[in-house]
CSV table of C-alpha atoms in Angstrom, one decimal:
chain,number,residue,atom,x,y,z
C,1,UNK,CA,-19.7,-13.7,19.1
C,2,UNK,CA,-17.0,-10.9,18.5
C,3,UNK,CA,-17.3,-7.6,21.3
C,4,UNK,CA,-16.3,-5.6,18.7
C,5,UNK,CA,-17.8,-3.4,15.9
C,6,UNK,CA,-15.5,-1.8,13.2
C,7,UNK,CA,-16.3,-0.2,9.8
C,8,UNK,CA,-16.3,-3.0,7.1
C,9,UNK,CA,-14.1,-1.0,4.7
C,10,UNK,CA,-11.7,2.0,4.5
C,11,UNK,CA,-9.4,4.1,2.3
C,12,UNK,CA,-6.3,5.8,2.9
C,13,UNK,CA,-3.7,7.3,0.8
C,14,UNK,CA,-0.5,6.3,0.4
C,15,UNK,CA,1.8,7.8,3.2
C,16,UNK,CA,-0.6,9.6,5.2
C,17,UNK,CA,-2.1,8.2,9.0
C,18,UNK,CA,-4.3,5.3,8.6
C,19,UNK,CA,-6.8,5.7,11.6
C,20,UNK,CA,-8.7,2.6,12.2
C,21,UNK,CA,-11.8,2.6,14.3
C,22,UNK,CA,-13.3,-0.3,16.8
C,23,UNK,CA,-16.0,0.1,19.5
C,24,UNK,CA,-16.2,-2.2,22.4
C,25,UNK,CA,-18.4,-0.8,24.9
C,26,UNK,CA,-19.2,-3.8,26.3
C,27,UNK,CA,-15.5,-4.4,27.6
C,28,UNK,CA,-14.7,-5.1,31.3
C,29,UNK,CA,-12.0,-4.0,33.3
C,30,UNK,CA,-9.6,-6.9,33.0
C,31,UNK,CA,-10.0,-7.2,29.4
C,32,UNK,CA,-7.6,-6.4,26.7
C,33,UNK,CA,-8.1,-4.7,23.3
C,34,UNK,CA,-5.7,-6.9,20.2
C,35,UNK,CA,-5.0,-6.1,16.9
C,36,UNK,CA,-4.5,-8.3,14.3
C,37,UNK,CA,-3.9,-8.0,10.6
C,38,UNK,CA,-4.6,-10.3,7.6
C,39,UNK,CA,-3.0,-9.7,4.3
C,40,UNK,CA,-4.7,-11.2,1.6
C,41,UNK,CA,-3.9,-15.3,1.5
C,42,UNK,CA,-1.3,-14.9,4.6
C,43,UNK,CA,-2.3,-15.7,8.4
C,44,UNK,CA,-3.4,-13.5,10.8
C,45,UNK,CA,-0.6,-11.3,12.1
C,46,UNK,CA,0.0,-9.7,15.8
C,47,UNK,CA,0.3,-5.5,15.6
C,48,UNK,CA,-0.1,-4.4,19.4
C,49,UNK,CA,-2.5,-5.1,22.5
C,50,UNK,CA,-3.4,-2.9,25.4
C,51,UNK,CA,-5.3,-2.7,28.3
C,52,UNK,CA,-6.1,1.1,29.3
C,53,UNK,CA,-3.0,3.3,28.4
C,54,UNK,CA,-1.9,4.4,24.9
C,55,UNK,CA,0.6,1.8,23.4
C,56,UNK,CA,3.1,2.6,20.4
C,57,UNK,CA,5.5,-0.1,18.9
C,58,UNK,CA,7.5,-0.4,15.6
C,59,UNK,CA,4.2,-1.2,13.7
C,60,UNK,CA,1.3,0.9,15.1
C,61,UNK,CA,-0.2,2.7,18.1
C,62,UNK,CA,-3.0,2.3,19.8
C,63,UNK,CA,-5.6,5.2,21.4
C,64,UNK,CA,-7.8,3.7,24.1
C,65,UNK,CA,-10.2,5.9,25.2
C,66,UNK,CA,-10.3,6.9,28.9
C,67,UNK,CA,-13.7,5.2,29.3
C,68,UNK,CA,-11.9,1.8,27.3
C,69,UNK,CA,-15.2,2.2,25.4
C,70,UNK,CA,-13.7,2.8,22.0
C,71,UNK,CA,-9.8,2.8,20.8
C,72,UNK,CA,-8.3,3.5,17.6
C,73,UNK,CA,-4.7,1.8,15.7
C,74,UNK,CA,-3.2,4.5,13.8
C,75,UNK,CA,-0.6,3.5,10.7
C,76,UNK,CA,1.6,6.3,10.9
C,77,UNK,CA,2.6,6.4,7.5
C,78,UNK,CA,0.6,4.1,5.2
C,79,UNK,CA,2.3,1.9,2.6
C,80,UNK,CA,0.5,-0.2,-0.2
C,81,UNK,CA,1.8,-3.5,1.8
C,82,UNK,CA,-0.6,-2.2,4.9
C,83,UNK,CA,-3.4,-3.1,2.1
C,84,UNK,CA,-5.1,-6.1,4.7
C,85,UNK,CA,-8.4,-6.3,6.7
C,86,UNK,CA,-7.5,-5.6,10.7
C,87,UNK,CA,-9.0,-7.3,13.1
C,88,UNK,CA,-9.8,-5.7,17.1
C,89,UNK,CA,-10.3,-8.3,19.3
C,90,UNK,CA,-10.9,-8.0,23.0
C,91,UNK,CA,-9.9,-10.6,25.4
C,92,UNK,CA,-9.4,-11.6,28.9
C,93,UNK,CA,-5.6,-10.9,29.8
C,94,UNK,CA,-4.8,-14.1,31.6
C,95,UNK,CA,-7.2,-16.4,29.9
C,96,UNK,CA,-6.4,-19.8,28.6
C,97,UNK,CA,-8.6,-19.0,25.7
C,98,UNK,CA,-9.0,-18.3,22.5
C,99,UNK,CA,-8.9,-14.7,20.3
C,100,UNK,CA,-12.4,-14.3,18.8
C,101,UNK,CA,-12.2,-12.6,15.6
C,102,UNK,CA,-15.0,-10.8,13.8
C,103,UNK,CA,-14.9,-9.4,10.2
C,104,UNK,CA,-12.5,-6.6,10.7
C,105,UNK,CA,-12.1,-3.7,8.6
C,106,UNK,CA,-10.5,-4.3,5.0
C,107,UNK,CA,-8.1,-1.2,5.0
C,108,UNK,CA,-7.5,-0.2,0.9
C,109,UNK,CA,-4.0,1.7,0.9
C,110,UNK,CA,-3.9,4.0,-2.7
C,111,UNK,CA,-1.6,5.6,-4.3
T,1,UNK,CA,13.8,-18.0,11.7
T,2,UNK,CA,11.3,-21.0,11.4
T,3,UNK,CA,8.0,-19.8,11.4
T,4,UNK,CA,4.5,-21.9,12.3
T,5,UNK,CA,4.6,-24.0,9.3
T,6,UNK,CA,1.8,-26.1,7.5
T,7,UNK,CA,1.2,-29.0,5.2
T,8,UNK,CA,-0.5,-29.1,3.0
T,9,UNK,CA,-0.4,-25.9,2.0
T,10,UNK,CA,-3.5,-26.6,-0.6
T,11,UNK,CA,-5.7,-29.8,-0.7
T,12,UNK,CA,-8.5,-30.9,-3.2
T,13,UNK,CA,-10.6,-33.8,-2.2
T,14,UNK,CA,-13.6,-35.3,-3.0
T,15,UNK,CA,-17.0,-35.5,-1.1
T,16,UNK,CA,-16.5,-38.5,1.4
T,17,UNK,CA,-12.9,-38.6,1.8
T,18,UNK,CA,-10.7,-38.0,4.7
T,19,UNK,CA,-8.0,-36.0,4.9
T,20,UNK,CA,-5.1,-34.8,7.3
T,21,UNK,CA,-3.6,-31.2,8.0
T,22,UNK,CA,-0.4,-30.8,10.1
T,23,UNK,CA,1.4,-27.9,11.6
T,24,UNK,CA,4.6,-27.1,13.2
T,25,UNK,CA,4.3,-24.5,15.9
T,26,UNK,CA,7.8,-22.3,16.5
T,27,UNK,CA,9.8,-24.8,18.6
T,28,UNK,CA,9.8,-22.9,22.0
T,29,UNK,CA,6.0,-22.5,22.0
T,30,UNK,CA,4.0,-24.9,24.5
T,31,UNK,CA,0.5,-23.7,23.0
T,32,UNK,CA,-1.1,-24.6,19.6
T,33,UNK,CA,-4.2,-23.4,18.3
T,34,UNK,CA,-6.5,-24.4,15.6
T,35,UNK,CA,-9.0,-22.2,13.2
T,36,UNK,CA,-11.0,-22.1,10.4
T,37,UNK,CA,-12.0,-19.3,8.1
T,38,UNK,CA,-14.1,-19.4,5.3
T,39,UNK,CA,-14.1,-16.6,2.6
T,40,UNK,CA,-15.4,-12.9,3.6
T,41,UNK,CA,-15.2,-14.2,7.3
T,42,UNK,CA,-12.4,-13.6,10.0
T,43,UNK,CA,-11.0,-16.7,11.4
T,44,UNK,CA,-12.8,-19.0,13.6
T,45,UNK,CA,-11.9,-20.9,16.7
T,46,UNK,CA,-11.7,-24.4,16.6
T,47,UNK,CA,-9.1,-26.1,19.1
T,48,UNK,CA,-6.1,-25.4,21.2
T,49,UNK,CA,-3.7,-27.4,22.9
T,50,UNK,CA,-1.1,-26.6,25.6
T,51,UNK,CA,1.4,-29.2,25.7
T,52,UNK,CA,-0.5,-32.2,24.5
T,53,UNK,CA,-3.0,-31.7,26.3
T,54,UNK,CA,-6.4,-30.5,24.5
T,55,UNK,CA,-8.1,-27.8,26.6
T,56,UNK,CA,-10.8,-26.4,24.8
T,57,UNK,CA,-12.6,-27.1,21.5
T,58,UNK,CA,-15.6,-25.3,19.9
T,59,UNK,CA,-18.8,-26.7,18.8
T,60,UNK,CA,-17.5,-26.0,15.3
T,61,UNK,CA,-15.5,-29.4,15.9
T,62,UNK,CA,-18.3,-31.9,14.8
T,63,UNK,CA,-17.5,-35.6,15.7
T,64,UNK,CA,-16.3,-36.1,12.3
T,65,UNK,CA,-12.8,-33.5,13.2
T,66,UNK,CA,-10.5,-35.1,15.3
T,67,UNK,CA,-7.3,-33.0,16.5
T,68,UNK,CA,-4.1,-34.4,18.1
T,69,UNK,CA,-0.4,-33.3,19.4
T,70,UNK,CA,0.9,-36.5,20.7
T,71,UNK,CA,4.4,-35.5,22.0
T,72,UNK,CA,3.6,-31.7,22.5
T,73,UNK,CA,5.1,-30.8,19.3
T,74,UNK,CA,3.8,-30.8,15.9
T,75,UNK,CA,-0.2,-31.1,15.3
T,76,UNK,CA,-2.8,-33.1,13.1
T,77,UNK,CA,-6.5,-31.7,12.1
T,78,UNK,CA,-8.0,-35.0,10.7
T,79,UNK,CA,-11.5,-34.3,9.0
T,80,UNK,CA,-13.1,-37.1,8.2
T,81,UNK,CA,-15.7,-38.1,5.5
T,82,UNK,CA,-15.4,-34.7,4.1
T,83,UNK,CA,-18.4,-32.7,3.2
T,84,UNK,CA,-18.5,-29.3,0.6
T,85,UNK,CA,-18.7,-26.9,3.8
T,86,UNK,CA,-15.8,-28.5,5.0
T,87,UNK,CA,-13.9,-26.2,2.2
T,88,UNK,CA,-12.4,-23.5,4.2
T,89,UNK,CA,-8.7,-22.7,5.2
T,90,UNK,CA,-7.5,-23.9,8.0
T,91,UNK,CA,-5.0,-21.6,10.1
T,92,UNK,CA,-2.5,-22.8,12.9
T,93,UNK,CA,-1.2,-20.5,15.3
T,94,UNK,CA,0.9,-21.0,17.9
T,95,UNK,CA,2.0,-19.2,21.6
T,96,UNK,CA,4.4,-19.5,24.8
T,97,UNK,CA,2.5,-19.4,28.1
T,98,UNK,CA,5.2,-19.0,30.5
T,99,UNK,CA,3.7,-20.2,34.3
T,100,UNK,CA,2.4,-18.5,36.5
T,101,UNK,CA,2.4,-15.5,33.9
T,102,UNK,CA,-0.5,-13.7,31.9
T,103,UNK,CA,-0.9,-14.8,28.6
T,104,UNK,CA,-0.7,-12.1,26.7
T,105,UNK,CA,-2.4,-13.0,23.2
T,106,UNK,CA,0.5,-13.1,21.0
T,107,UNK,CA,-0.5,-15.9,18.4
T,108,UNK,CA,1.7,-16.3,15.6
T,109,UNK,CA,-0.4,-17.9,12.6
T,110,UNK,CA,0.8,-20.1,9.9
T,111,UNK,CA,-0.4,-19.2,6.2
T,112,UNK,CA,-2.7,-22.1,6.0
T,113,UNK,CA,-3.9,-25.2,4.2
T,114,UNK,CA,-6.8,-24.8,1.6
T,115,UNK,CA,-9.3,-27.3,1.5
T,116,UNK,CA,-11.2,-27.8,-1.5
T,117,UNK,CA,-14.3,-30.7,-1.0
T,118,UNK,CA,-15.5,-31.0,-4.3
């Protein structure tokens, strides 16, 4: 089963922050917190990962939460091709494993 | 830039039949990974490879899916006598693990082949 709970659905307007929630209080200290994204009929795609300090790339960042409890991916500036369900996954850094998806959050960008 | 690439891209069948996915993982990558995702759900975990070598597969992958990478390169997901919740699509990803270095979770996904069982 996924370690992670997100909101099933959220708006955002065009251009403004995007601010997408996932709790994983269940997390252990050598596990990492993934994000994913899925635009409709397209694979999965790789945004950013992080284990306990904030990360930022050309994409997204990503607010972890001191207690690694909770973190947050922020779109800076929505577009309507950000429209996609995002997927947090936590996972054992190191681990021969798989990613274990759940049913993400299906992020609506509007005009 | 090649991406992971895979054939069929769409595939209708009928109740009974077998049929045969393939992927091609980026060249460099040593790992290849198999899921499934039906509609409304995120993707599920079915197999993954490093090298040829299978080293894990889920309980998803009844005795009637069969999964091979015979020289470490391209992939086959055989499903045999197909049944209607069989119709899902079916998502390759693959990885580089380096030795001796963390994995860090970078899968890079295909766009999928949708099967159809009617």
């Amino acid at each position: 089963d996924a370690k992670t709970t997100q909101p099933t659905s959220m708006d955002c307007a065009e251009g403004r922050a995007a601010n997408l929630p996932c709790n994983h209080s269940t997390i252990s200290g050598n596990e990492y917190v993934y994000w994913y994204r899925q635009i409709h009929s397209q694979g999965p795609q790789y945004i950013i990962h992080g284990l306990k300090n904030n990360e930022t790339n050309e994409m997204a960042s990503l607010i972890i939460t001191e207690d690694r409890k909770s973190s947050t991916l922020i779109l800076p500036h929505a577009t309507l091709r950000d429209t996609a369900v995002y997927y947090c996954i936590v996972r054992e850094g190191g681990s021969q494993g798989n990613l274990i998806f759940g049913k993400g959050t299906k992020l609506s960008v509007k005009p | 830039d090649t991406g992971v690439s895979q054939n069929p891209r769409h595939k209708i069948t009928k109740r009974g039949q077998n049929v045969t996915f393939r992927c091609d993982p980026i060249s460099e990558h040593n790992r290849l990974y198999w899921y499934r995702q039906t509609l409304g759900q995120g993707p599920e975990f079915l197999t993954y490879f490093q090298n040829e070598a299978q080293l894990e597969k889920s309980r998803l992958l009844s005795d009637r899916f069969s999964a091979e990478r015979p020289k470490g390169s391209f992939s086959t997901l055989e499903i045999q006598r197909t049944e209607q919740g069989d119709s899902a699509m079916y998502l390759c990803a693959s990885s580089y693990k380096r030795g001796g270095i963390r994995d860090l979770g970078e899968l890079f996904f295909g766009e999928g082949s949708r099967l159809t069982v009617l």
